[in-house]
Amino acid sequence: MTTTDKSKVAVWDLPTRLFHWLLVIGLVGSFVTISQGWMQAHFYFGYLLTGLILFRVLWGLVGTTYARFTGFNLSVAGFFRQLRDMATGSAAPVAGHNPAGAVMVLILLLVIGLQAVSGLFYTDDVFWFGPFFFDGPNWAVNMAAWLHPRLPMLIMLLVSAHLLALIYHRFRLGERLVGAMIHGRKSDLPAANSRSPVQPVALMFSLLAVAGWLVYLWLQPI
Ligand code: HEM
Ligand code: HEM
């Protein structure tokens, strides 16, 4: 890690930024396709999302400083301190996710992951069967039947909270977070450390794992 001047602190690496915007495309795609009845496309957007979540979990283990789960500043005290500071308008900008944002991110990843994986075991009982519906264990098929129609509402609430939090940061706390998810740098931090460089081996390993998983899904009969 290298310390840089105030104006340019590299925070989000390119893989994390690509992950984020592909996640947005994948999720919007999943909702649009289901609302239009385009089931084959719904499956493919769902596959993409399972691959993206798998990538993010691996990148949370082997990625750069602020993408790693160990860089997420998770603590109960930190979570409540962050909420209090946000309410009073005194929350200071942080390099990675703030302690409350980190919890939100983990919940988003978990719920979107559950939605996508449950789709693999789900069916409309007529024409369309997730690729693991027939061979999956009963508990997984039953759980998917419960989760897949219910979680979308929760996802919409979580995404709304995510967007409201960004608006709050912008207008109440004066923090521009969106640009950083596009170009990767934050400029309003006090002296802070830039992220570690991307390790090509870690990136290659993660991408290969995702590619293998997507090919495996692609080859499943549906
Ligand atoms: C995060 C990703 C996904 C989202 C947001 C999503 C969203 C939805 C929604 C909102 C529905 C309608 C639920 C209902 O009321 O029955 C649905 C249905 C369905 N989804 Fe997904 N889904 C995702 C991933 C998947 C995946 C990966 C598959 C399978 C490969 C899949 C297969 C199905 C099937 C078979 C239906 C039933 C369609 C019907 O009842 O007409 N989904 N999905
Ligand atoms: C479907 C909609 C969305 C979903 C599911 C979503 C999900 C996420 C997730 C999972 C992260 C954590 C990134 C990581 O560490 O890997 C994140 C962060 C972030 N997202 Fe989104 N996002 C959505 C829409 C948006 C939109 C529309 C914007 C901008 C207008 C946005 C801006 C950001 C920013 C700025 C961060 C970093 C927050 C921070 O500094 O802690 N997101 N989002």
Coordinates of N, CA and C and ligand atoms in Angstrom, one line a residue:
M1 N 0.8 -1.2 0.0 CA 0.0 0.0 0.0 C 0.9 1.3 0.0
T2 N 0.4 2.2 -0.7 CA 1.2 3.5 -0.8 C 0.3 4.6 -0.3
T3 N 0.9 5.6 0.4 CA 0.2 6.7 0.8 C 0.3 7.8 -0.3
T4 N -0.9 8.4 -0.6 CA -0.9 9.3 -1.8 C -1.4 10.7 -1.3
D5 N -1.3 11.7 -2.1 CA -1.8 13.0 -1.7 C -3.3 13.0 -1.6
K6 N -3.9 14.0 -1.0 CA -5.3 14.2 -0.7 C -6.2 14.1 -1.9
S7 N -5.7 14.5 -3.1 CA -6.5 14.7 -4.2 C -6.8 13.3 -4.9
K8 N -6.1 12.3 -4.7 CA -6.2 11.1 -5.5 C -6.0 9.9 -4.7
V9 N -7.0 9.3 -4.1 CA -6.8 8.0 -3.4 C -7.5 6.9 -4.2
A10 N -6.8 6.0 -4.7 CA -7.4 4.9 -5.4 C -8.0 3.9 -4.5
V11 N -9.4 3.7 -4.6 CA -10.1 2.9 -3.7 C -10.7 1.7 -4.3
W12 N -11.5 1.8 -5.3 CA -12.2 0.7 -6.0 C -11.4 0.2 -7.2
D13 N -11.0 -1.0 -7.2 CA -10.3 -1.6 -8.3 C -11.2 -1.8 -9.5
L14 N -10.6 -2.0 -10.7 CA -11.5 -2.2 -11.9 C -12.4 -3.4 -11.8
P15 N -11.9 -4.5 -11.3 CA -12.8 -5.7 -11.2 C -14.0 -5.4 -10.3
T16 N -13.8 -4.7 -9.2 CA -15.0 -4.4 -8.3 C -16.0 -3.4 -9.0
R17 N -15.4 -2.4 -9.8 CA -16.3 -1.5 -10.5 C -17.1 -2.2 -11.6
L18 N -16.4 -3.1 -12.3 CA -17.1 -3.8 -13.4 C -18.1 -4.7 -12.7
F19 N -17.8 -5.4 -11.6 CA -18.7 -6.2 -10.9 C -20.0 -5.4 -10.6
H20 N -19.8 -4.2 -10.0 CA -20.9 -3.4 -9.6 C -21.9 -3.1 -10.7
W21 N -21.3 -2.6 -11.9 CA -22.2 -2.2 -12.9 C -22.8 -3.3 -13.7
L22 N -22.1 -4.5 -13.7 CA -22.7 -5.7 -14.4 C -23.8 -6.2 -13.5
L23 N -23.6 -6.1 -12.1 CA -24.7 -6.5 -11.2 C -25.9 -5.7 -11.4
V24 N -25.8 -4.4 -11.6 CA -26.9 -3.5 -11.9 C -27.6 -4.0 -13.2
I25 N -26.8 -4.2 -14.2 CA -27.4 -4.7 -15.5 C -28.1 -6.0 -15.4
G26 N -27.4 -6.9 -14.6 CA -28.0 -8.3 -14.4 C -29.3 -8.2 -13.7
L27 N -29.3 -7.4 -12.7 CA -30.5 -7.3 -11.9 C -31.7 -6.7 -12.6
V28 N -31.4 -5.6 -13.3 CA -32.5 -4.9 -14.1 C -32.9 -5.9 -15.2
G29 N -31.9 -6.6 -15.8 CA -32.3 -7.6 -16.8 C -33.2 -8.7 -16.3
S30 N -32.9 -9.2 -15.1 CA -33.7 -10.2 -14.5 C -35.2 -9.8 -14.3
F31 N -35.3 -8.5 -13.9 CA -36.7 -8.0 -13.6 C -37.4 -7.7 -14.9
V32 N -36.7 -7.1 -15.9 CA -37.3 -6.8 -17.2 C -37.8 -8.1 -17.9
T33 N -36.9 -9.1 -17.9 CA -37.2 -10.3 -18.6 C -38.4 -11.0 -18.0
I34 N -38.5 -11.0 -16.7 CA -39.6 -11.7 -16.1 C -40.9 -11.0 -16.3
S35 N -40.8 -9.6 -16.3 CA -42.0 -8.9 -16.5 C -42.5 -9.0 -18.0
Q36 N -41.6 -9.3 -18.9 CA -42.0 -9.4 -20.3 C -42.2 -10.9 -20.7
G37 N -42.0 -11.8 -19.8 CA -42.1 -13.2 -20.1 C -41.0 -13.8 -20.9
W38 N -39.9 -13.2 -21.0 CA -38.8 -13.7 -21.8 C -37.9 -14.6 -21.0
M39 N -38.4 -15.9 -20.8 CA -37.8 -16.8 -19.8 C -36.4 -17.2 -20.1
Q40 N -36.1 -17.5 -21.5 CA -34.8 -17.9 -21.8 C -33.7 -16.8 -21.4
A41 N -34.1 -15.6 -21.7 CA -33.2 -14.5 -21.3 C -33.1 -14.3 -19.8
H42 N -34.3 -14.6 -19.1 CA -34.3 -14.5 -17.6 C -33.2 -15.5 -17.1
F43 N -33.2 -16.7 -17.7 CA -32.2 -17.7 -17.2 C -30.8 -17.2 -17.4
Y44 N -30.5 -16.6 -18.6 CA -29.2 -16.2 -18.8 C -28.7 -15.0 -17.9
F45 N -29.7 -14.1 -17.7 CA -29.3 -13.0 -16.7 C -29.1 -13.6 -15.3
G46 N -29.9 -14.6 -15.0 CA -29.7 -15.2 -13.7 C -28.4 -15.9 -13.6
Y47 N -28.0 -16.6 -14.6 CA -26.7 -17.3 -14.6 C -25.6 -16.2 -14.4
L48 N -25.7 -15.1 -15.2 CA -24.7 -14.1 -15.1 C -24.6 -13.6 -13.6
L49 N -25.8 -13.5 -12.9 CA -25.8 -13.0 -11.5 C -25.1 -14.0 -10.6
T50 N -25.4 -15.3 -10.8 CA -24.7 -16.3 -10.0 C -23.2 -16.2 -10.2
G51 N -22.7 -16.0 -11.4 CA -21.3 -15.9 -11.7 C -20.7 -14.6 -11.0
L52 N -21.5 -13.5 -11.1 CA -21.0 -12.3 -10.5 C -20.8 -12.4 -9.0
I53 N -21.8 -13.0 -8.4 CA -21.8 -13.2 -6.9 C -20.6 -14.1 -6.5
L54 N -20.4 -15.2 -7.3 CA -19.3 -16.0 -7.0 C -18.0 -15.2 -7.1
F55 N -17.9 -14.4 -8.2 CA -16.7 -13.6 -8.4 C -16.5 -12.7 -7.2
R56 N -17.5 -12.1 -6.7 CA -17.4 -11.1 -5.6 C -16.9 -11.7 -4.3
V57 N -17.4 -13.0 -4.1 CA -17.0 -13.7 -2.9 C -15.5 -14.0 -3.0
L58 N -15.1 -14.5 -4.2 CA -13.7 -14.8 -4.3 C -12.8 -13.5 -4.2
W59 N -13.3 -12.4 -4.9 CA -12.6 -11.2 -4.8 C -12.6 -10.6 -3.4
G60 N -13.6 -10.9 -2.6 CA -13.6 -10.5 -1.2 C -12.5 -11.2 -0.4
L61 N -12.0 -12.3 -0.9 CA -11.0 -13.1 -0.2 C -9.6 -12.7 -0.8
V62 N -9.5 -12.5 -2.1 CA -8.2 -12.4 -2.7 C -8.0 -11.0 -3.4
G63 N -9.0 -10.1 -3.3 CA -8.9 -8.9 -4.1 C -8.0 -7.8 -3.4
T64 N -8.2 -6.6 -3.8 CA -7.4 -5.5 -3.3 C -8.0 -5.0 -1.9
T65 N -7.2 -4.1 -1.3 CA -7.5 -3.7 0.1 C -8.9 -3.5 0.5
Y66 N -9.6 -2.6 -0.3 CA -11.0 -2.2 0.1 C -12.0 -3.1 -0.4
A67 N -11.7 -4.0 -1.4 CA -12.6 -4.9 -1.9 C -12.7 -6.2 -1.0
R68 N -11.6 -6.4 -0.2 CA -11.5 -7.6 0.7 C -12.5 -7.4 1.8
F69 N -13.1 -8.6 2.2 CA -14.0 -8.6 3.4 C -13.3 -8.1 4.6
T70 N -12.0 -8.5 4.7 CA -11.2 -8.1 5.9 C -11.0 -6.5 5.9
G71 N -11.2 -5.9 4.8 CA -11.1 -4.4 4.7 C -12.4 -3.7 4.9
F72 N -13.4 -4.5 5.4 CA -14.8 -3.9 5.4 C -15.1 -3.2 6.7
N73 N -14.2 -3.1 7.7 CA -14.4 -2.4 8.9 C -15.7 -2.9 9.7
L74 N -15.9 -4.2 9.8 CA -17.1 -4.7 10.4 C -17.0 -4.7 11.9
S75 N -17.9 -4.1 12.6 CA -17.9 -4.2 14.0 C -19.3 -3.6 14.5
V76 N -19.8 -4.2 15.5 CA -21.2 -3.8 16.0 C -21.1 -2.3 16.4
A77 N -20.0 -2.0 17.2 CA -19.9 -0.6 17.7 C -19.7 0.4 16.5
G78 N -18.9 0.0 15.6 CA -18.7 0.8 14.4 C -20.0 1.1 13.6
F79 N -20.8 0.0 13.5 CA -22.0 0.1 12.8 C -22.9 1.2 13.4
F80 N -23.1 1.1 14.8 CA -24.0 2.0 15.4 C -23.4 3.4 15.5
R81 N -22.1 3.5 15.6 CA -21.4 4.8 15.6 C -21.6 5.5 14.3
Q82 N -21.5 4.7 13.2 CA -21.7 5.3 11.9 C -23.1 5.8 11.7
L83 N -24.1 5.0 12.1 CA -25.5 5.5 12.0 C -25.7 6.8 12.8
R84 N -25.1 6.8 14.0 CA -25.3 8.0 14.8 C -24.6 9.2 14.2
D85 N -23.4 9.0 13.7 CA -22.7 10.1 13.0 C -23.4 10.6 11.7
M86 N -24.0 9.6 11.0 CA -24.8 10.0 9.8 C -26.0 10.8 10.2
A87 N -26.7 10.4 11.3 CA -27.9 11.1 11.7 C -27.5 12.5 12.1
T88 N -26.4 12.7 12.8 CA -26.0 14.1 13.2 C -25.3 14.9 12.2
G89 N -25.0 14.2 11.0 CA -24.4 14.9 9.9 C -22.9 15.0 10.1
S90 N -22.3 14.2 11.1 CA -20.9 14.4 11.4 C -20.0 13.2 10.9
A91 N -20.6 12.3 10.0 CA -19.9 11.1 9.6 C -18.8 11.6 8.6
A92 N -17.6 11.1 8.9 CA -16.4 11.5 8.1 C -16.3 10.5 6.9
P93 N -15.8 11.0 5.8 CA -15.6 10.1 4.6 C -14.6 9.0 5.0
V94 N -14.8 7.8 4.5 CA -13.8 6.7 4.7 C -13.4 6.2 3.3
A95 N -12.2 5.5 3.3 CA -11.7 5.1 2.0 C -12.5 4.0 1.4
G96 N -12.9 2.9 2.2 CA -13.7 1.8 1.6 C -15.1 2.0 1.9
H97 N -15.8 0.9 2.2 CA -17.2 1.0 2.7 C -17.2 1.5 4.1
N98 N -18.1 2.4 4.5 CA -18.1 2.7 5.9 C -18.8 1.5 6.7
P99 N -18.7 1.5 8.0 CA -19.1 0.3 8.8 C -20.6 -0.1 8.6
A100 N -21.4 0.9 8.3 CA -22.9 0.6 8.1 C -23.0 0.2 6.6
G101 N -22.3 0.9 5.7 CA -22.4 0.5 4.3 C -21.9 -0.9 4.1
A102 N -20.9 -1.3 4.8 CA -20.4 -2.7 4.6 C -21.4 -3.7 5.0
V103 N -22.2 -3.5 6.0 CA -23.3 -4.4 6.4 C -24.3 -4.5 5.3
M104 N -24.6 -3.3 4.8 CA -25.6 -3.3 3.7 C -25.1 -4.0 2.5
V105 N -23.9 -3.9 2.2 CA -23.3 -4.5 1.0 C -23.4 -6.1 1.2
L106 N -23.0 -6.5 2.4 CA -23.1 -8.0 2.6 C -24.5 -8.5 2.5
I107 N -25.4 -7.7 3.0 CA -26.8 -8.2 2.9 C -27.3 -8.2 1.5
L108 N -26.9 -7.2 0.7 CA -27.3 -7.2 -0.7 C -26.7 -8.4 -1.4
L109 N -25.4 -8.7 -1.2 CA -24.8 -9.8 -1.9 C -25.5 -11.1 -1.5
L110 N -25.8 -11.2 -0.2 CA -26.4 -12.5 0.3 C -27.8 -12.7 -0.3
V111 N -28.6 -11.6 -0.3 CA -30.0 -11.7 -0.8 C -30.0 -11.9 -2.3
I112 N -29.2 -11.2 -3.1 CA -29.2 -11.3 -4.5 C -28.6 -12.7 -4.8
G113 N -27.6 -13.2 -4.1 CA -27.1 -14.5 -4.3 C -28.2 -15.6 -4.1
L114 N -28.9 -15.4 -3.0 CA -30.0 -16.4 -2.7 C -31.1 -16.4 -3.8
Q115 N -31.4 -15.2 -4.3 CA -32.4 -15.1 -5.4 C -31.9 -15.8 -6.6
A116 N -30.6 -15.6 -7.0 CA -30.1 -16.2 -8.2 C -30.0 -17.7 -8.0
V117 N -29.4 -18.2 -6.9 CA -29.3 -19.6 -6.8 C -30.6 -20.3 -6.6
S118 N -31.6 -19.7 -6.0 CA -32.9 -20.3 -5.9 C -33.5 -20.5 -7.2
G119 N -33.2 -19.6 -8.2 CA -33.7 -19.7 -9.5 C -33.3 -21.0 -10.2
L120 N -32.1 -21.5 -9.8 CA -31.6 -22.7 -10.4 C -32.4 -23.9 -10.1
F121 N -33.2 -23.8 -9.0 CA -34.0 -24.9 -8.5 C -35.5 -24.7 -8.6
Y122 N -35.8 -23.6 -9.4 CA -37.2 -23.1 -9.4 C -37.9 -23.5 -10.7
T123 N -39.2 -23.5 -10.7 CA -40.0 -23.9 -11.9 C -41.3 -23.1 -11.9
D124 N -41.8 -22.9 -13.1 CA -43.2 -22.3 -13.2 C -44.2 -23.4 -13.2
D125 N -43.8 -24.6 -13.0 CA -44.7 -25.8 -13.0 C -45.3 -26.2 -14.3
V126 N -44.9 -25.5 -15.4 CA -45.4 -25.8 -16.7 C -44.3 -26.0 -17.7
F127 N -43.6 -24.9 -18.1 CA -42.7 -25.0 -19.2 C -41.2 -24.9 -18.8
W128 N -41.0 -24.1 -17.7 CA -39.6 -23.7 -17.4 C -39.2 -24.3 -16.1
F129 N -38.0 -24.9 -16.2 CA -37.4 -25.6 -15.0 C -36.0 -25.1 -14.8
G130 N -35.7 -24.6 -13.6 CA -34.3 -24.3 -13.4 C -33.4 -25.5 -13.6
P131 N -32.1 -25.4 -14.0 CA -31.3 -26.5 -14.4 C -31.1 -27.5 -13.3
F132 N -31.3 -27.2 -12.0 CA -31.1 -28.1 -10.9 C -32.4 -28.6 -10.3
F133 N -33.5 -28.3 -11.0 CA -34.8 -28.6 -10.4 C -35.0 -30.1 -10.2
F134 N -34.6 -30.9 -11.3 CA -34.9 -32.3 -11.2 C -34.0 -33.1 -10.4
D135 N -32.7 -32.7 -10.4 CA -31.7 -33.4 -9.6 C -31.4 -32.9 -8.3
G136 N -31.9 -31.7 -8.0 CA -31.6 -31.0 -6.7 C -32.3 -31.8 -5.5
P137 N -31.7 -31.7 -4.3 CA -32.4 -32.3 -3.2 C -33.7 -31.6 -2.9
N138 N -34.6 -32.3 -2.3 CA -36.0 -31.8 -2.0 C -35.9 -30.5 -1.2
W139 N -35.1 -30.5 -0.2 CA -35.1 -29.3 0.7 C -34.7 -28.0 -0.2
A140 N -33.8 -28.2 -1.1 CA -33.4 -27.0 -1.9 C -34.5 -26.6 -2.9
V141 N -35.2 -27.6 -3.5 CA -36.3 -27.3 -4.4 C -37.4 -26.6 -3.6
N142 N -37.7 -27.1 -2.4 CA -38.8 -26.5 -1.5 C -38.4 -25.1 -1.1
M143 N -37.1 -25.0 -0.7 CA -36.7 -23.7 -0.2 C -36.8 -22.6 -1.4
A144 N -36.4 -23.1 -2.6 CA -36.4 -22.2 -3.8 C -37.8 -21.8 -4.1
A145 N -38.8 -22.8 -3.9 CA -40.2 -22.5 -4.2 C -40.7 -21.4 -3.3
W146 N -40.1 -21.3 -2.1 CA -40.5 -20.3 -1.1 C -39.8 -19.0 -1.4
L147 N -38.5 -19.1 -1.7 CA -37.7 -17.9 -1.8 C -37.9 -17.1 -3.1
H148 N -37.9 -17.8 -4.2 CA -37.8 -17.1 -5.5 C -38.9 -16.1 -5.8
P149 N -40.1 -16.4 -5.4 CA -41.2 -15.4 -5.6 C -41.2 -14.3 -4.5
R150 N -40.5 -14.5 -3.4 CA -40.6 -13.6 -2.3 C -39.5 -12.6 -2.2
L151 N -38.3 -13.1 -2.5 CA -37.1 -12.2 -2.3 C -37.1 -11.0 -3.2
P152 N -37.7 -11.0 -4.5 CA -37.6 -9.8 -5.3 C -38.1 -8.6 -4.6
M153 N -39.1 -8.7 -3.8 CA -39.6 -7.5 -3.1 C -38.6 -7.0 -2.1
L154 N -37.9 -7.9 -1.4 CA -36.9 -7.5 -0.5 C -35.7 -6.8 -1.2
I155 N -35.4 -7.4 -2.4 CA -34.3 -6.8 -3.2 C -34.6 -5.4 -3.6
M156 N -35.9 -5.2 -4.0 CA -36.3 -3.8 -4.4 C -36.2 -2.9 -3.2
L157 N -36.5 -3.3 -2.0 CA -36.4 -2.5 -0.8 C -34.9 -2.2 -0.6
L158 N -34.1 -3.2 -0.6 CA -32.7 -3.0 -0.3 C -32.0 -2.0 -1.3
V159 N -32.4 -2.2 -2.6 CA -31.8 -1.3 -3.7 C -32.3 0.1 -3.4
S160 N -33.5 0.3 -3.1 CA -34.1 1.6 -2.8 C -33.3 2.2 -1.6
A161 N -33.0 1.4 -0.6 CA -32.3 1.9 0.6 C -30.9 2.3 0.2
H162 N -30.3 1.5 -0.7 CA -28.9 1.8 -1.2 C -28.9 3.1 -1.9
L163 N -29.9 3.4 -2.8 CA -29.9 4.6 -3.5 C -30.2 5.8 -2.6
L164 N -31.1 5.6 -1.7 CA -31.4 6.7 -0.7 C -30.2 7.0 0.1
A165 N -29.4 6.0 0.5 CA -28.2 6.3 1.3 C -27.2 7.1 0.5
L166 N -27.1 6.8 -0.9 CA -26.2 7.6 -1.7 C -26.6 9.0 -1.8
I167 N -28.0 9.2 -1.9 CA -28.5 10.6 -2.0 C -28.2 11.3 -0.7
Y168 N -28.4 10.6 0.5 CA -28.2 11.2 1.8 C -26.7 11.6 1.9
H169 N -25.8 10.7 1.5 CA -24.4 11.0 1.5 C -24.1 12.3 0.7
R170 N -24.7 12.4 -0.4 CA -24.4 13.5 -1.3 C -24.9 14.8 -0.7
F171 N -26.2 14.8 -0.3 CA -26.8 16.1 0.0 C -26.7 16.5 1.5
R172 N -26.6 15.5 2.4 CA -26.5 15.8 3.8 C -25.1 15.8 4.3
L173 N -24.3 14.8 3.7 CA -22.9 14.7 4.2 C -21.9 15.3 3.2
G174 N -22.4 15.7 2.0 CA -21.5 16.3 1.1 C -20.5 15.4 0.5
E175 N -20.8 14.1 0.5 CA -19.8 13.1 0.0 C -20.3 12.5 -1.4
R176 N -19.4 12.7 -2.4 CA -19.8 12.2 -3.7 C -19.2 10.8 -3.8
L177 N -20.1 9.8 -3.7 CA -19.6 8.4 -3.7 C -19.7 7.8 -5.1
V178 N -20.7 8.3 -5.9 CA -20.9 7.6 -7.2 C -19.8 7.6 -8.1
G179 N -19.1 8.8 -8.2 CA -18.0 8.9 -9.1 C -16.9 7.9 -8.8
A180 N -16.7 7.6 -7.5 CA -15.7 6.7 -7.1 C -16.0 5.3 -7.6
M181 N -17.3 4.9 -7.8 CA -17.6 3.6 -8.3 C -17.5 3.6 -9.8
I182 N -17.3 4.8 -10.4 CA -17.1 4.8 -11.9 C -15.6 4.9 -12.2
H183 N -14.8 5.8 -11.6 CA -13.4 6.0 -11.9 C -12.5 5.4 -10.9
G184 N -13.0 5.0 -9.7 CA -12.2 4.3 -8.7 C -11.6 5.1 -7.7
R185 N -11.6 6.5 -7.8 CA -10.8 7.3 -6.9 C -11.7 8.1 -6.0
K186 N -11.3 8.4 -4.8 CA -12.0 9.3 -4.0 C -11.1 10.5 -3.7
S187 N -11.7 11.7 -3.7 CA -10.8 12.9 -3.6 C -11.0 13.7 -2.3
D188 N -12.1 13.3 -1.6 CA -12.4 14.1 -0.4 C -11.9 13.5 0.9
L189 N -11.0 12.6 0.8 CA -10.5 11.9 2.0 C -9.3 12.6 2.7
P190 N -9.3 12.6 4.0 CA -8.0 13.1 4.6 C -6.9 12.1 4.2
A191 N -5.7 12.3 4.5 CA -4.6 11.5 4.1 C -5.0 10.0 4.3
A192 N -5.0 9.2 3.3 CA -5.4 7.8 3.4 C -4.6 7.0 2.5
N193 N -4.7 5.7 2.7 CA -3.9 4.8 1.8 C -4.6 4.4 0.6
S194 N -3.9 4.4 -0.6 CA -4.5 3.9 -1.8 C -4.5 2.3 -1.6
R195 N -5.4 1.7 -2.4 CA -5.5 0.3 -2.3 C -4.2 -0.4 -2.8
S196 N -4.1 -1.7 -2.5 CA -3.0 -2.5 -3.0 C -3.2 -2.7 -4.5
P197 N -2.1 -3.0 -5.2 CA -2.4 -3.3 -6.7 C -3.1 -4.6 -6.9
V198 N -3.8 -4.7 -8.0 CA -4.5 -6.0 -8.4 C -3.4 -7.1 -8.6
Q199 N -3.6 -8.2 -8.0 CA -2.7 -9.3 -8.2 C -3.2 -10.1 -9.4
P200 N -2.4 -10.2 -10.5 CA -3.0 -10.8 -11.7 C -3.3 -12.3 -11.5
V201 N -2.5 -13.0 -10.6 CA -2.8 -14.4 -10.4 C -4.2 -14.6 -9.7
A202 N -4.4 -13.7 -8.7 CA -5.7 -13.7 -8.0 C -6.9 -13.5 -8.9
L203 N -6.7 -12.5 -9.8 CA -7.7 -12.1 -10.8 C -8.0 -13.3 -11.7
M204 N -6.9 -13.9 -12.2 CA -7.0 -14.9 -13.2 C -7.7 -16.2 -12.6
F205 N -7.3 -16.5 -11.4 CA -7.9 -17.6 -10.6 C -9.4 -17.4 -10.5
S206 N -9.8 -16.1 -10.1 CA -11.2 -15.8 -9.8 C -12.0 -15.9 -11.1
L207 N -11.4 -15.3 -12.2 CA -12.2 -15.3 -13.5 C -12.3 -16.7 -14.1
L208 N -11.3 -17.5 -13.9 CA -11.3 -18.9 -14.4 C -12.4 -19.7 -13.6
A209 N -12.5 -19.5 -12.3 CA -13.5 -20.2 -11.5 C -14.9 -19.8 -12.0
V210 N -15.1 -18.5 -12.3 CA -16.4 -18.0 -12.7 C -16.7 -18.6 -14.1
A211 N -15.7 -18.5 -15.0 CA -15.9 -19.0 -16.4 C -16.3 -20.5 -16.3
G212 N -15.6 -21.3 -15.5 CA -15.9 -22.7 -15.4 C -17.3 -22.9 -14.9
W213 N -17.7 -22.1 -13.9 CA -19.1 -22.3 -13.3 C -20.1 -21.9 -14.4
L214 N -19.9 -20.9 -15.2 CA -20.9 -20.5 -16.2 C -21.0 -21.5 -17.3
V215 N -19.9 -22.1 -17.7 CA -19.9 -23.1 -18.7 C -20.7 -24.3 -18.2
Y216 N -20.4 -24.7 -16.9 CA -21.1 -25.8 -16.3 C -22.6 -25.6 -16.3
L217 N -23.0 -24.4 -16.0 CA -24.5 -24.0 -16.0 C -25.0 -24.1 -17.4
W218 N -24.3 -23.5 -18.4 CA -24.7 -23.5 -19.8 C -24.9 -24.9 -20.3
L219 N -24.1 -25.9 -19.8 CA -24.3 -27.2 -20.3 C -25.4 -28.0 -19.7
Q220 N -26.0 -27.4 -18.6 CA -27.1 -28.2 -18.0 C -28.3 -28.2 -18.9
P221 N -29.1 -29.3 -18.9 CA -30.3 -29.3 -19.7 C -31.4 -28.5 -19.0
I222 N -32.1 -27.7 -19.8 CA -33.2 -26.9 -19.1 C -34.5 -27.1 -19.8
Ligands
HEM1 C1 -31.1 -12.5 -9.1 C2 -31.6 -13.1 -10.1 C3 -33.0 -13.3 -10.4 C4 -34.1 -12.5 -10.2 C5 -34.1 -11.1 -9.7 C6 -35.3 -13.2 -10.5 C7 -36.6 -12.7 -10.4 C8 -37.7 -13.4 -10.7 C9 -39.1 -13.0 -10.5 C10 -39.4 -11.6 -9.9 C11 -39.9 -14.0 -10.8 C12 -41.5 -14.0 -10.7 C13 -41.7 -14.7 -9.4 C14 -43.2 -15.3 -9.3 O1 -44.0 -14.5 -8.9 O2 -43.3 -16.4 -9.6 C15 -39.1 -15.1 -11.3 C16 -39.6 -16.3 -11.7 C17 -38.9 -17.3 -12.3 N1 -37.5 -17.3 -12.3 FE1 -36.2 -15.9 -11.6 N2 -35.0 -14.5 -11.0 C18 -33.6 -14.6 -10.9 C19 -32.8 -15.7 -11.3 C20 -33.3 -16.8 -11.9 C21 -32.5 -17.9 -12.3 C22 -31.0 -18.1 -12.2 C23 -33.4 -18.8 -12.8 C24 -33.1 -20.2 -13.5 C25 -32.0 -20.5 -14.1 C26 -34.7 -18.3 -12.7 C27 -35.9 -19.0 -13.1 C28 -37.1 -18.5 -12.9 C29 -38.3 -19.3 -13.2 C30 -38.4 -20.7 -13.8 C31 -39.4 -18.5 -12.8 C32 -40.9 -18.8 -13.0 C33 -41.5 -18.0 -14.1 C34 -43.0 -18.0 -14.0 O3 -43.6 -18.3 -13.0 O4 -43.6 -17.6 -15.1 N3 -34.6 -17.1 -12.1 N4 -37.8 -14.7 -11.2
HEM2 C1 -29.7 -2.8 -9.1 C2 -29.2 -1.8 -8.4 C3 -27.9 -1.8 -7.6 C4 -27.4 -2.8 -6.8 C5 -27.9 -4.2 -6.7 C6 -26.2 -2.3 -6.2 C7 -25.3 -3.1 -5.4 C8 -24.2 -2.6 -4.8 C9 -23.2 -3.4 -4.1 C10 -23.3 -4.9 -3.9 C11 -22.2 -2.6 -3.7 C12 -20.9 -3.0 -3.0 C13 -19.8 -3.0 -4.1 C14 -18.7 -4.0 -3.7 O1 -18.0 -3.8 -2.7 O2 -18.5 -4.9 -4.4 C15 -22.5 -1.3 -4.1 C16 -21.8 -0.1 -3.9 C17 -22.0 1.1 -4.5 N1 -23.0 1.4 -5.3 FE1 -24.5 0.2 -5.9 N2 -26.0 -1.0 -6.6 C18 -27.0 -0.7 -7.4 C19 -27.2 0.5 -8.0 C20 -26.4 1.6 -7.9 C21 -26.6 2.8 -8.6 C22 -27.7 3.1 -9.6 C23 -25.5 3.7 -8.2 C24 -25.2 5.1 -8.6 C25 -26.1 5.9 -9.0 C26 -24.8 2.9 -7.3 C27 -23.6 3.4 -6.6 C28 -22.9 2.7 -5.7 C29 -21.8 3.3 -5.0 C30 -21.3 4.7 -5.1 C31 -21.2 2.3 -4.2 C32 -20.1 2.4 -3.2 C33 -20.6 2.8 -1.9 C34 -19.5 3.1 -0.9 O3 -18.7 4.0 -1.1 O4 -19.5 2.4 0.2 N3 -25.3 1.7 -7.1 N4 -23.7 -1.3 -4.8

